[in-house]
Short mmCIF file of C-alpha atoms in Angstrom, two decimals:
data_model
loop_
_atom_site.label_atom_id
_atom_site.label_comp_id
_atom_site.label_asym_id
_atom_site.label_seq_id
_atom_site.Cartn_x
_atom_site.Cartn_y
_atom_site.Cartn_z
CA MET A 235 3.78 -29.37 -3.54
CA THR A 236 6.51 -27.95 -1.43
CA VAL A 237 7.04 -31.46 0.61
CA LEU A 238 7.40 -32.38 -3.26
CA LEU A 239 9.83 -29.98 -4.06
CA ILE A 240 11.98 -30.41 -0.56
CA VAL A 241 12.21 -33.56 -2.10
CA LEU A 242 13.62 -32.88 -5.47
CA TYR A 243 15.99 -30.76 -4.19
CA LYS A 244 17.77 -32.60 -1.30
CA LYS A 245 17.87 -35.70 -3.76
CA ARG A 246 19.88 -32.11 -6.17
CA CYS A 247 17.22 -33.59 -9.71
CA TYR A 248 18.28 -29.32 -10.79
CA ARG A 249 16.83 -30.31 -13.83
CA ILE A 250 13.66 -31.04 -12.77
CA ILE A 251 12.77 -28.16 -11.35
CA HIS A 252 14.99 -26.34 -14.01
CA GLY A 253 11.72 -27.28 -16.76
CA TRP A 254 9.41 -27.36 -14.25
CA LEU A 255 10.32 -23.49 -13.39
CA ILE A 256 10.98 -22.34 -17.26
CA MET A 257 7.22 -24.68 -17.82
CA SER A 258 5.26 -22.69 -15.81
CA SER A 259 6.73 -19.14 -15.95
CA PHE A 260 6.34 -20.40 -20.07
CA MET A 261 2.45 -21.02 -19.29
CA LEU A 262 2.37 -18.14 -17.18
CA LEU A 263 3.58 -15.56 -20.07
CA PHE A 264 1.67 -16.89 -23.23
CA LEU A 265 -1.39 -19.02 -22.24
CA PHE A 266 -2.46 -16.25 -19.32
CA SER A 267 -0.79 -13.00 -20.82
CA TYR A 268 -2.95 -13.93 -24.03
CA LEU A 269 -6.33 -14.71 -22.19
CA TYR A 270 -5.85 -11.50 -19.84
CA LEU A 271 -5.13 -9.37 -23.07
CA GLU A 272 -8.75 -10.80 -24.29
CA GLU A 273 -10.35 -10.73 -21.08
CA VAL A 274 -9.23 -6.34 -21.17
CA LEU A 275 -9.95 -6.26 -25.40
CA ARG A 276 -13.72 -7.74 -24.42
CA ALA A 277 -14.12 -5.60 -22.19
CA TYR A 278 -13.44 -1.87 -23.60
CA ASN A 279 -14.95 -3.42 -26.66
CA ILE A 280 -11.46 -2.53 -28.23
CA PRO A 281 -10.55 -4.66 -31.42
CA MET A 282 -7.65 -6.16 -32.03
CA ASP A 283 -6.75 -8.56 -34.89
CA TYR A 284 -4.64 -11.46 -34.48
CA PRO A 285 -0.90 -10.80 -36.32
CA THR A 286 -1.06 -7.62 -33.57
CA ALA A 287 -1.78 -9.55 -30.76
CA LEU A 288 0.76 -12.40 -32.11
CA PHE A 289 3.76 -10.22 -32.27
CA VAL A 290 2.91 -8.27 -28.97
CA MET A 291 2.26 -11.22 -27.04
CA TRP A 292 5.53 -13.07 -28.69
CA ASN A 293 7.65 -10.14 -27.78
CA PHE A 294 6.15 -9.45 -24.23
CA GLY A 295 6.33 -13.06 -23.98
CA VAL A 296 10.01 -13.42 -24.97
CA VAL A 297 11.70 -10.95 -23.03
CA GLY A 298 9.69 -11.38 -19.80
CA MET A 299 11.14 -14.91 -20.38
CA ILE A 300 14.96 -13.63 -20.42
CA ALA A 301 14.03 -11.34 -17.85
CA ILE A 302 12.86 -13.62 -15.16
CA HIS A 303 14.80 -16.70 -16.71
CA TRP A 304 19.15 -15.21 -17.01
CA GLN A 305 19.53 -11.38 -16.96
CA ALA A 306 17.74 -8.20 -17.57
CA PRO A 307 17.90 -5.14 -15.96
CA LEU A 308 16.74 -4.86 -12.02
CA ARG A 309 13.47 -2.39 -12.96
CA LEU A 310 12.59 -4.08 -15.47
CA GLN A 311 12.92 -8.02 -13.88
CA GLN A 312 10.47 -6.66 -10.94
CA ALA A 313 8.04 -5.69 -13.63
CA TYR A 314 7.92 -8.87 -14.81
CA LEU A 315 7.50 -10.47 -11.87
CA ILE A 316 5.17 -8.16 -10.46
CA PHE A 317 3.01 -8.15 -13.45
CA VAL A 318 3.49 -12.30 -13.22
CA SER A 319 2.25 -12.32 -10.08
CA ALA A 320 -0.69 -10.45 -10.21
CA LEU A 321 -1.76 -12.71 -13.49
CA MET A 322 -1.01 -15.61 -10.67
CA ALA A 323 -3.70 -13.74 -8.00
CA LEU A 324 -6.37 -12.81 -10.60
CA VAL A 325 -6.00 -16.05 -11.36
CA PHE A 326 -7.24 -17.22 -8.64
CA VAL A 327 -9.56 -13.99 -7.55
CA LYS A 328 -11.37 -15.03 -10.69
CA TYR A 329 -11.77 -18.77 -10.37
CA LEU A 330 -12.42 -19.59 -6.60
CA PRO A 331 -15.92 -19.11 -5.36
CA GLU A 332 -16.19 -16.72 -2.28
CA TYR A 333 -15.71 -18.30 0.82
CA THR A 334 -12.64 -20.75 -1.09
CA THR A 335 -10.84 -17.68 -1.16
CA TRP A 336 -10.82 -15.84 2.40
CA VAL A 337 -10.57 -19.74 3.80
CA VAL A 338 -7.03 -20.69 1.36
CA LEU A 339 -5.87 -17.01 2.28
CA ALA A 340 -6.51 -17.86 5.81
CA VAL A 341 -5.38 -21.31 5.49
CA ILE A 342 -1.87 -20.67 3.73
CA SER A 343 -1.05 -17.44 6.35
CA ILE A 344 -1.20 -20.88 8.56
CA TRP A 345 1.16 -23.26 6.62
CA ASP A 346 3.57 -20.77 6.37
CA LEU A 347 3.80 -20.13 9.63
CA VAL A 348 4.57 -24.05 10.42
CA ALA A 349 6.30 -24.19 7.32
CA VAL A 350 8.84 -21.54 8.05
CA LEU A 351 9.19 -21.68 11.48
CA SER A 352 8.88 -24.99 13.17
CA PRO A 353 11.90 -27.40 12.75
CA LYS A 354 10.56 -30.31 10.57
CA GLY A 355 8.78 -27.41 7.99
CA PRO A 356 9.63 -27.87 4.96
CA LEU A 357 10.76 -24.61 4.10
CA ARG A 358 13.05 -24.57 6.35
CA ILE A 359 14.37 -27.42 5.67
CA LEU A 360 14.79 -26.11 2.50
CA VAL A 361 17.00 -23.09 4.04
CA GLU A 362 19.62 -25.33 5.72
CA THR A 363 19.68 -27.43 3.13
CA ALA A 364 20.89 -24.47 0.79
CA GLN A 365 23.38 -23.29 3.60
CA GLU A 366 24.32 -26.68 4.22
CA ARG A 367 25.67 -27.25 0.14
CA ASN A 368 26.75 -22.97 0.34
CA GLU A 369 24.76 -22.25 -2.44
CA GLN A 370 21.56 -19.62 -2.63
CA ILE A 371 18.58 -20.45 -1.97
CA PHE A 372 16.87 -19.90 -4.92
CA PRO A 373 18.55 -17.09 -6.35
CA ALA A 374 16.05 -14.45 -7.39
CA LEU A 375 14.00 -16.62 -7.66
CA ILE A 376 12.50 -14.14 -5.00
CA TYR A 377 11.59 -10.76 -6.17
CA SER A 378 14.80 -9.16 -4.71
CA SER A 379 15.16 -5.43 -3.85
CA THR A 380 19.18 -4.48 -5.55
CA VAL A 381 20.40 -6.73 -7.65
CA LEU A 382 22.69 -9.40 -6.60
CA TYR A 383 26.54 -10.14 -7.83
CA SER A 384 26.07 -13.53 -7.43
CA ILE A 385 29.57 -15.67 -7.32
CA VAL A 386 28.45 -18.65 -6.26
CA GLU A 387 28.28 -20.78 -9.34
CA SER A 388 26.14 -23.68 -7.98
CA ALA A 389 24.79 -26.58 -10.89
CA GLY A 390 23.35 -23.88 -12.64
CA PHE A 391 20.86 -23.35 -10.20
CA ASN A 392 20.61 -19.51 -10.90
CA GLN A 393 16.87 -19.98 -11.71
CA GLU A 394 14.09 -17.66 -11.85
CA TRP A 395 11.07 -19.59 -9.61
CA ALA A 396 7.96 -17.04 -11.21
CA SER A 397 5.66 -19.14 -9.80
CA THR A 398 3.46 -22.31 -9.09
CA THR A 399 1.17 -23.77 -11.52
CA THR A 400 -3.05 -23.69 -10.13
CA THR A 401 -2.27 -25.86 -6.64
CA VAL A 402 -2.52 -23.74 -3.87
CA THR A 403 0.41 -24.18 -2.16
CA ARG A 404 3.77 -23.42 -2.50
CA PRO A 405 6.84 -22.08 -0.73
CA ALA A 406 5.89 -18.63 0.20
CA SER A 407 8.41 -16.65 2.07
CA ASP A 408 11.97 -17.14 1.84
CA ASN A 409 12.78 -14.05 3.67
CA LEU A 410 16.69 -15.06 3.92
CA THR A 411 18.13 -11.85 6.42
CA GLU A 412 21.66 -9.76 5.75
CA ALA A 413 23.37 -12.57 8.14
CA GLN A 414 22.99 -15.30 6.31
CA ARG A 415 23.42 -13.85 3.08
CA GLN A 416 26.69 -12.83 4.21
CA GLN A 417 27.57 -15.52 5.16
CA GLN A 418 26.62 -17.07 1.46
CA GLN A 419 28.77 -15.26 -0.83
CA MET A 420 31.71 -12.65 1.43
CA GLU A 421 31.67 -11.20 -2.10
CA GLU A 422 28.22 -9.79 -2.08
CA GLU A 423 28.69 -5.60 -2.40
CA GLU A 424 24.36 -5.09 -2.57
CA ARG A 425 22.16 -6.33 0.38
CA GLY A 426 18.99 -6.20 -0.62
CA ILE A 427 16.18 -7.52 1.16
CA LYS A 428 13.96 -10.73 -1.03
CA LEU A 429 10.85 -11.01 -0.93
CA GLY A 430 9.20 -14.96 -1.83
CA LEU A 431 6.90 -14.41 -4.97
CA GLY A 432 4.36 -16.67 -3.20
CA ASP A 433 3.55 -13.92 -0.63
CA PHE A 434 3.42 -11.21 -3.88
CA ILE A 435 0.70 -13.43 -5.32
CA PHE A 436 -1.34 -13.89 -1.75
CA TYR A 437 -1.65 -10.02 -0.83
CA SER A 438 -2.66 -9.88 -4.99
CA VAL A 439 -5.67 -12.19 -4.57
CA LEU A 440 -6.24 -10.20 -1.14
CA VAL A 441 -6.21 -7.25 -2.48
CA GLY A 442 -7.98 -8.39 -5.62
CA LYS A 443 -10.84 -10.36 -3.51
CA ALA A 444 -11.14 -6.43 -0.96
CA SER A 445 -11.96 -4.56 -4.87
CA SER A 446 -14.16 -7.15 -6.00
CA TYR A 447 -16.71 -5.85 -3.95
CA GLY A 448 -17.03 -3.04 -5.87
CA ASP A 449 -15.96 -0.44 -2.92
CA TRP A 450 -12.40 1.62 -3.21
CA ASN A 451 -12.93 1.97 0.49
CA THR A 452 -12.10 -1.66 1.41
CA THR A 453 -9.62 -1.83 -1.33
CA ILE A 454 -7.09 0.70 -0.13
CA ALA A 455 -7.56 0.26 3.90
CA CYS A 456 -6.75 -3.83 2.50
CA PHE A 457 -3.49 -2.47 0.70
CA VAL A 458 -2.46 0.06 3.44
CA ALA A 459 -2.75 -3.23 6.21
CA ILE A 460 -0.75 -5.40 4.01
CA LEU A 461 1.49 -2.46 3.64
CA ILE A 462 2.03 -2.30 7.25
CA GLY A 463 2.13 -6.03 8.45
CA LEU A 464 5.18 -6.28 5.81
CA CYS A 465 6.86 -3.60 7.03
CA LEU A 466 6.41 -5.45 10.74
CA THR A 467 7.46 -8.20 9.27
CA LEU A 468 10.76 -6.55 8.09
CA LEU A 469 10.94 -4.59 11.38
CA LEU A 470 10.85 -8.50 13.03
CA LEU A 471 13.05 -9.68 10.66
CA ALA A 472 15.87 -6.92 11.57
CA VAL A 473 15.89 -8.10 15.13
CA THR A 474 15.01 -11.64 14.43
CA ARG A 475 17.60 -12.33 12.04
CA LYS A 476 16.89 -15.45 10.47
CA ALA A 477 14.21 -16.73 8.09
CA LEU A 478 10.80 -15.32 8.61
CA PRO A 479 7.36 -16.35 6.95
CA ALA A 480 5.68 -12.02 4.90
CA LEU A 481 2.14 -13.77 5.31
CA PRO A 482 1.00 -14.08 7.82
CA ILE A 483 1.03 -10.92 9.85
CA SER A 484 0.19 -8.88 6.65
CA ILE A 485 -2.58 -11.28 5.63
CA THR A 486 -3.79 -10.96 8.84
CA PHE A 487 -4.26 -7.80 9.20
CA GLY A 488 -5.43 -7.54 5.82
CA LEU A 489 -7.97 -9.51 6.62
CA PHE A 490 -9.17 -8.19 9.75
CA PHE A 491 -8.83 -3.98 7.97
CA CYS A 492 -11.13 -5.97 4.53
CA PHE A 493 -13.70 -7.17 7.32
CA ALA A 494 -13.83 -4.75 9.29
CA THR A 495 -13.81 -1.61 6.45
CA SER A 496 -17.14 -3.65 5.20
CA VAL A 497 -18.98 -3.55 7.83
CA ILE A 498 -18.66 -1.35 10.53
CA VAL A 499 -16.78 1.88 8.75
CA LYS A 500 -18.57 1.89 5.18
CA PRO A 501 -21.79 2.82 6.59
CA PHE A 502 -20.56 5.43 8.37
CA THR A 503 -18.34 6.91 5.33
CA GLU A 504 -21.23 6.20 2.79
CA THR A 505 -23.47 8.75 5.39
CA LEU A 506 -20.76 11.12 5.58
CA ALA A 507 -20.50 11.28 1.32
CA ALA A 508 -24.28 11.13 0.89
CA GLU A 509 -23.73 14.45 2.84
CA GLN A 510 -20.73 15.52 1.50
CA VAL A 511 -19.19 15.97 4.93
CA PHE A 512 -15.59 15.54 5.75
CA ILE A 513 -14.87 14.77 9.27
CA MET B 146 -17.89 14.33 -20.20
CA THR B 147 -18.20 11.69 -16.88
CA LEU B 148 -14.11 10.96 -18.36
CA ALA B 149 -13.20 14.39 -18.23
CA GLU B 150 -14.77 15.40 -15.39
CA PHE B 151 -13.39 12.28 -13.93
CA PHE B 152 -10.11 13.53 -14.06
CA GLY B 153 -10.12 17.02 -13.62
CA CYS B 154 -11.82 16.03 -10.22
CA ALA B 155 -9.46 13.56 -9.78
CA PHE B 156 -6.41 16.14 -10.29
CA LEU B 157 -7.78 18.76 -8.80
CA ALA B 158 -8.55 16.95 -4.83
CA PHE B 159 -4.78 15.00 -6.01
CA GLY B 160 -2.81 16.81 -7.82
CA PRO B 161 -1.05 19.11 -5.15
CA PRO B 162 -0.54 15.92 -2.53
CA LEU B 163 0.88 14.21 -5.87
CA ALA B 164 3.38 16.73 -6.79
CA MET B 165 4.18 16.82 -2.74
CA PHE B 166 5.08 13.26 -2.56
CA CYS B 167 6.86 12.88 -5.92
CA TYR B 168 9.54 15.37 -4.76
CA THR B 169 9.74 15.24 -1.08
CA ILE B 170 8.92 12.06 0.30
CA SER B 171 9.38 9.19 -2.98
CA ASP B 172 13.00 9.95 -2.74
CA SER B 173 13.30 8.07 0.59
CA PRO B 174 12.14 5.33 1.72
CA ILE B 175 11.63 5.41 5.72
CA LYS B 176 9.66 8.81 4.86
CA ILE B 177 7.17 6.41 2.76
CA ILE B 178 7.45 4.28 5.35
CA LEU B 179 6.12 7.17 7.28
CA LEU B 180 3.68 8.24 5.24
CA ILE B 181 1.91 4.60 5.04
CA PHE B 182 2.63 4.27 8.61
CA SER B 183 0.47 7.24 9.56
CA SER B 184 -2.31 6.23 7.15
CA PHE B 185 -2.55 3.99 9.18
CA LEU B 186 -3.21 4.69 11.96
CA TRP B 187 -5.72 7.19 10.76
CA LEU B 188 -7.63 4.42 9.66
CA LEU B 189 -7.75 3.10 12.93
CA ALA B 190 -9.05 6.99 14.13
CA LEU B 191 -11.44 5.96 11.40
CA LEU B 192 -12.22 2.16 12.71
CA LEU B 193 -12.64 3.56 16.06
CA SER B 194 -15.22 6.60 14.90
CA SER B 195 -17.20 4.38 13.20
CA ILE B 196 -17.69 1.69 16.00
CA ILE B 197 -18.67 4.25 17.94
CA TRP B 198 -21.08 5.96 15.71
CA PHE B 199 -22.36 3.00 14.84
CA ILE B 200 -23.36 1.52 18.98
CA PHE B 201 -24.67 5.21 19.72
CA ILE B 202 -27.80 4.31 17.99
CA PRO B 203 -29.92 6.94 18.98
CA LEU B 204 -27.35 9.22 17.96
CA LYS B 205 -26.49 7.67 14.70
CA SER B 206 -29.05 10.15 12.70
CA TYR B 207 -27.47 13.19 13.80
CA LEU B 208 -24.56 13.83 11.62
CA ILE B 209 -22.90 16.09 13.81
CA PHE B 210 -22.37 14.06 16.88
CA GLY B 211 -20.17 11.48 14.49
CA VAL B 212 -18.49 14.21 12.84
CA VAL B 213 -17.19 15.43 16.35
CA VAL B 214 -16.30 12.62 18.16
CA SER B 215 -14.50 11.88 14.54
CA VAL B 216 -12.72 14.65 15.10
CA LEU B 217 -11.18 14.41 18.58
CA ILE B 218 -10.25 10.92 17.59
CA GLN B 219 -8.28 12.18 14.96
CA GLU B 220 -6.81 15.09 16.54
CA ALA B 221 -5.51 12.15 19.51
CA PHE B 222 -4.25 9.26 17.40
CA ARG B 223 -2.15 12.05 15.56
CA PHE B 224 -0.83 12.78 19.14
CA ILE B 225 -0.15 8.63 19.20
CA VAL B 226 2.04 9.54 16.21
CA TYR B 227 3.71 12.01 17.73
CA LYS B 228 4.57 9.94 20.78
CA LEU B 229 5.64 6.50 18.82
CA LEU B 230 7.77 8.66 16.51
CA ASP B 231 9.49 9.90 19.78
CA LYS B 232 9.44 6.37 21.07
CA THR B 233 10.65 4.65 18.42
CA SER B 234 12.90 7.46 17.32
CA ALA B 235 16.34 5.34 18.38
CA GLY B 236 15.09 2.48 16.57
CA LEU B 237 14.24 3.92 13.64
CA GLU B 238 17.61 5.57 13.20
CA GLU B 239 19.43 2.68 13.48
CA LEU B 240 16.90 1.48 10.24
CA ALA B 241 17.29 4.18 8.79
CA GLY B 242 20.77 5.44 8.70
CA ASN B 243 19.56 8.37 7.80
CA SER B 244 19.68 11.00 11.11
CA LEU B 245 18.66 14.00 8.58
CA VAL B 246 15.08 12.67 8.43
CA ILE B 247 14.36 11.47 12.59
CA HIS B 248 16.24 13.87 13.80
CA ASN B 249 14.08 17.16 11.58
CA LYS B 250 10.65 17.66 14.02
CA THR B 251 9.01 19.35 11.37
CA VAL B 252 9.90 16.85 8.98
CA LEU B 253 8.43 14.00 10.46
CA ALA B 254 5.60 16.22 11.12
CA TYR B 255 5.14 17.47 7.74
CA VAL B 256 4.96 13.20 6.58
CA SER B 257 2.71 13.04 9.07
CA GLY B 258 0.33 15.28 8.37
CA LEU B 259 0.69 14.61 4.83
CA GLY B 260 0.27 10.42 5.31
CA PHE B 261 -3.17 11.37 7.11
CA GLY B 262 -3.89 13.47 4.69
CA ILE B 263 -3.72 11.71 2.18
CA ILE B 264 -5.69 8.72 3.38
CA SER B 265 -8.29 11.13 4.52
CA GLY B 266 -8.63 12.32 1.34
CA LEU B 267 -8.54 9.37 -0.21
CA PHE B 268 -10.99 7.36 2.22
CA GLN B 269 -13.56 10.55 1.53
CA SER B 270 -13.50 11.26 -2.63
CA VAL B 271 -12.05 8.26 -4.05
CA ASN B 272 -15.87 6.45 -3.81
CA ILE B 273 -17.36 10.24 -5.33
CA LEU B 274 -14.85 9.37 -7.83
CA ALA B 275 -15.36 5.99 -9.13
CA ASP B 276 -19.05 7.03 -9.52
CA ALA B 277 -18.38 10.16 -12.06
CA LEU B 278 -16.54 7.94 -14.42
CA GLY B 279 -19.87 6.06 -14.93
CA PRO B 280 -22.90 6.62 -16.78
CA GLY B 281 -25.11 9.51 -14.89
CA THR B 282 -24.48 13.34 -14.94
CA MET B 283 -25.02 14.70 -11.80
CA GLY B 284 -27.55 18.18 -11.52
CA LEU B 285 -29.06 16.78 -14.98
CA LYS B 286 -32.23 15.90 -12.90
CA SER B 287 -32.11 16.22 -9.25
CA GLY B 288 -28.64 17.51 -7.07
CA SER B 289 -26.66 20.66 -7.70
CA GLU B 290 -24.04 20.29 -11.04
CA MET B 291 -20.80 21.29 -8.58
CA PHE B 292 -21.84 18.30 -6.93
CA PHE B 293 -18.34 16.48 -7.68
CA LEU B 294 -16.11 20.08 -7.96
CA THR B 295 -16.76 20.41 -4.52
CA SER B 296 -16.23 17.27 -3.53
CA ALA B 297 -12.98 17.41 -4.87
CA THR B 298 -11.78 20.67 -3.31
CA MET B 299 -13.22 19.23 0.21
CA ALA B 300 -10.80 16.65 -0.65
CA LEU B 301 -7.71 18.64 -1.29
CA CYS B 302 -8.43 21.60 1.71
CA ILE B 303 -8.93 18.39 4.30
CA ILE B 304 -5.23 16.63 2.58
CA LEU B 305 -3.12 20.37 2.60
CA LEU B 306 -5.12 20.95 6.11
CA HIS B 307 -4.19 17.68 7.56
CA THR B 308 0.10 18.75 6.60
CA PHE B 309 -0.44 21.93 7.87
CA TRP B 310 -2.25 20.68 11.21
CA SER B 311 0.35 18.38 12.68
CA ILE B 312 3.31 20.62 12.17
CA ILE B 313 1.40 23.41 13.75
CA PHE B 314 0.38 20.32 16.88
CA PHE B 315 3.44 18.19 17.22
CA ASP B 316 5.49 22.13 17.37
CA GLY B 317 2.68 22.59 19.69
CA ILE B 318 3.66 18.92 21.74
CA HIS B 319 6.98 19.68 21.55
CA HIS B 320 7.31 23.03 22.64
CA ARG B 321 4.06 22.65 25.54
CA ASN B 322 2.01 25.31 23.89
CA LYS B 323 -1.36 25.11 24.77
CA ALA B 324 -2.35 27.39 22.23
CA HIS B 325 -0.92 25.96 19.02
CA LEU B 326 -2.87 22.83 19.43
CA SER B 327 -6.83 24.09 19.82
CA PHE B 328 -5.88 25.87 17.18
CA VAL B 329 -5.38 22.71 14.81
CA ILE B 330 -8.53 21.30 17.06
CA LEU B 331 -10.76 24.13 16.88
CA SER B 332 -9.49 24.63 12.75
CA HIS B 333 -10.50 20.63 11.98
CA LEU B 334 -14.05 21.37 14.15
CA PHE B 335 -14.30 24.80 12.19
CA PHE B 336 -13.69 22.63 9.06
CA SER B 337 -15.97 19.82 9.58
CA ILE B 338 -19.14 22.11 10.88
CA THR B 339 -18.80 24.16 7.60
CA THR B 340 -19.01 20.84 5.52
CA LEU B 341 -22.16 19.40 7.59
CA LEU B 342 -23.93 22.80 5.55
CA ASN B 343 -22.73 21.09 2.30
CA SER B 344 -26.53 18.88 2.39
CA SER B 345 -28.00 21.91 2.02
CA GLU B 346 -26.46 22.63 -0.98
CA ILE B 347 -24.64 25.79 -0.01
CA TYR B 348 -21.28 25.52 -1.89
CA SER B 349 -20.15 28.61 -2.49
CA LEU B 350 -20.23 29.45 1.09
CA THR B 351 -18.84 25.95 2.44
CA ILE B 352 -15.82 26.76 -0.58
CA ILE B 353 -15.13 29.91 0.61
CA LEU B 354 -14.71 29.06 3.73
CA SER B 355 -12.79 25.98 4.38
CA VAL B 356 -10.39 27.89 1.63
CA ILE B 357 -10.48 30.91 4.38
CA ASN B 358 -9.68 28.06 6.98
CA VAL B 359 -6.81 26.03 4.51
CA ILE B 360 -4.97 30.04 3.95
CA LEU B 361 -5.02 31.05 7.35
CA THR B 362 -3.44 27.48 8.47
CA MET B 363 -1.00 27.20 6.26
CA CYS B 364 0.01 31.18 6.60
CA PHE B 365 0.57 29.29 10.73
CA ALA B 366 2.54 26.24 10.01
CA PHE B 367 4.65 28.41 7.56
CA LYS B 368 5.11 30.80 10.21
CA ILE B 369 5.90 28.19 12.95
CA VAL B 370 8.59 26.41 10.68
CA GLY B 371 10.15 29.92 10.61
CA GLY B 372 9.49 30.97 7.08
CA THR B 373 9.04 34.91 7.02
CA PHE B 374 7.96 37.12 4.01
CA GLU B 375 11.31 38.06 3.31
CA LYS B 376 12.14 34.21 2.54
CA LEU B 377 9.40 33.82 0.16
CA LYS B 378 10.26 36.47 -1.34
CA ARG B 379 13.90 35.40 -2.26
CA CYS B 380 12.24 32.09 -3.06
CA ILE B 381 9.97 33.37 -5.73
CA ILE B 382 12.25 35.41 -7.25
CA CYS B 383 15.64 33.54 -7.38
#
């Protein structure tokens, strides 16, 4: 999938990528959100008539499309991106079998490492091609922490890449460093940290899977571990100043802590909690 | 009933820490990162103490062993937090560019103490809270009806205590004051050993002792950061 995308990008088939992005975000925002709404209503036994549901979904979806693909207040855009990533992650958690999820997580973080760092890696080619053409790399397709004052007009390639379809591999992390972004746009005023949406999705898959075992301690431990992994990655980013994969460190920490907590810490805390002993 | 109990206990345990987070920490990203970082180190301490408890199988049934070991390991990790913050203060300043936070040792102590406290309180109370939301009622057939309330109160106490302990501890290391360090360790041991009485359901005793502990530690920490009764009066009155 990633390789196909890189081929399309290299051949300047912007329209195809454009169309694919719009289609996939459309599907996510309308179809999957509706399915999710249905599940939530079913779980809490809340009745909702079809006109109300249609009204809610229509508004939600349209605002989402506008926020992701065009312009919207930063917080709204970020909120929609997060929602869409979480939805995608839910799809993974719900429909992938038990061990497949864990294996997929492990494999994708290794793939991410290879794709970004090795000289022939697809993501590295993407970064370098975009730099050569002096374009932004999929501008704002990535979750960015600040508003971009985007001056460079590049063939209408200002699309928001919400997520891929259900196939597994995607260009996960395009951590642009501050140095690279300055190269590309001198006039840019705000610098922000950019994180690929695929990263969000796989972090969410990990936490979702951890929470599916019913133990809050495992979920919280996994959550903290992923955050620390992200901090370390950002630290590394500040030191090395080039595109880095965001998945490996966080996923490794997350997986380790998830299993360590459920196997070693859980019996201890359960024994303590039964007696109400606080350490 | 269960929903009311859940929200009541949840806000009892996490209300003040949430307020502390919102008013003092949420506006500064470097403080949030430090908070998460100290939470992570507490998790490591917990992991280590669980491993030790796991390994020493004959002593497994004597919870007091696990508790004492865990307390000592947590204090050791508090020391490690201090050392790490010390060593990386130059790097942090470069990243954060906000020397107001980095050079102020009390703020660092407060943030890392709150980090310890929040993750400690979360880990020890959130499963109980989740059960409180379930269909059953504690105390109907067996157990005490004060179970959830005690759990929430203890969680609040431990969160506040960790914050104060870190302040006293960091000050103790900074000024090489052994008395402060031993106060923290003894206070922590006292708190945890008091909670061992919880299994006998003498909740009134354990809660009163814990709250006295909290107030004492609070006054001590307040005095250490330079607070006086006069300043407190002025703060409240104005």
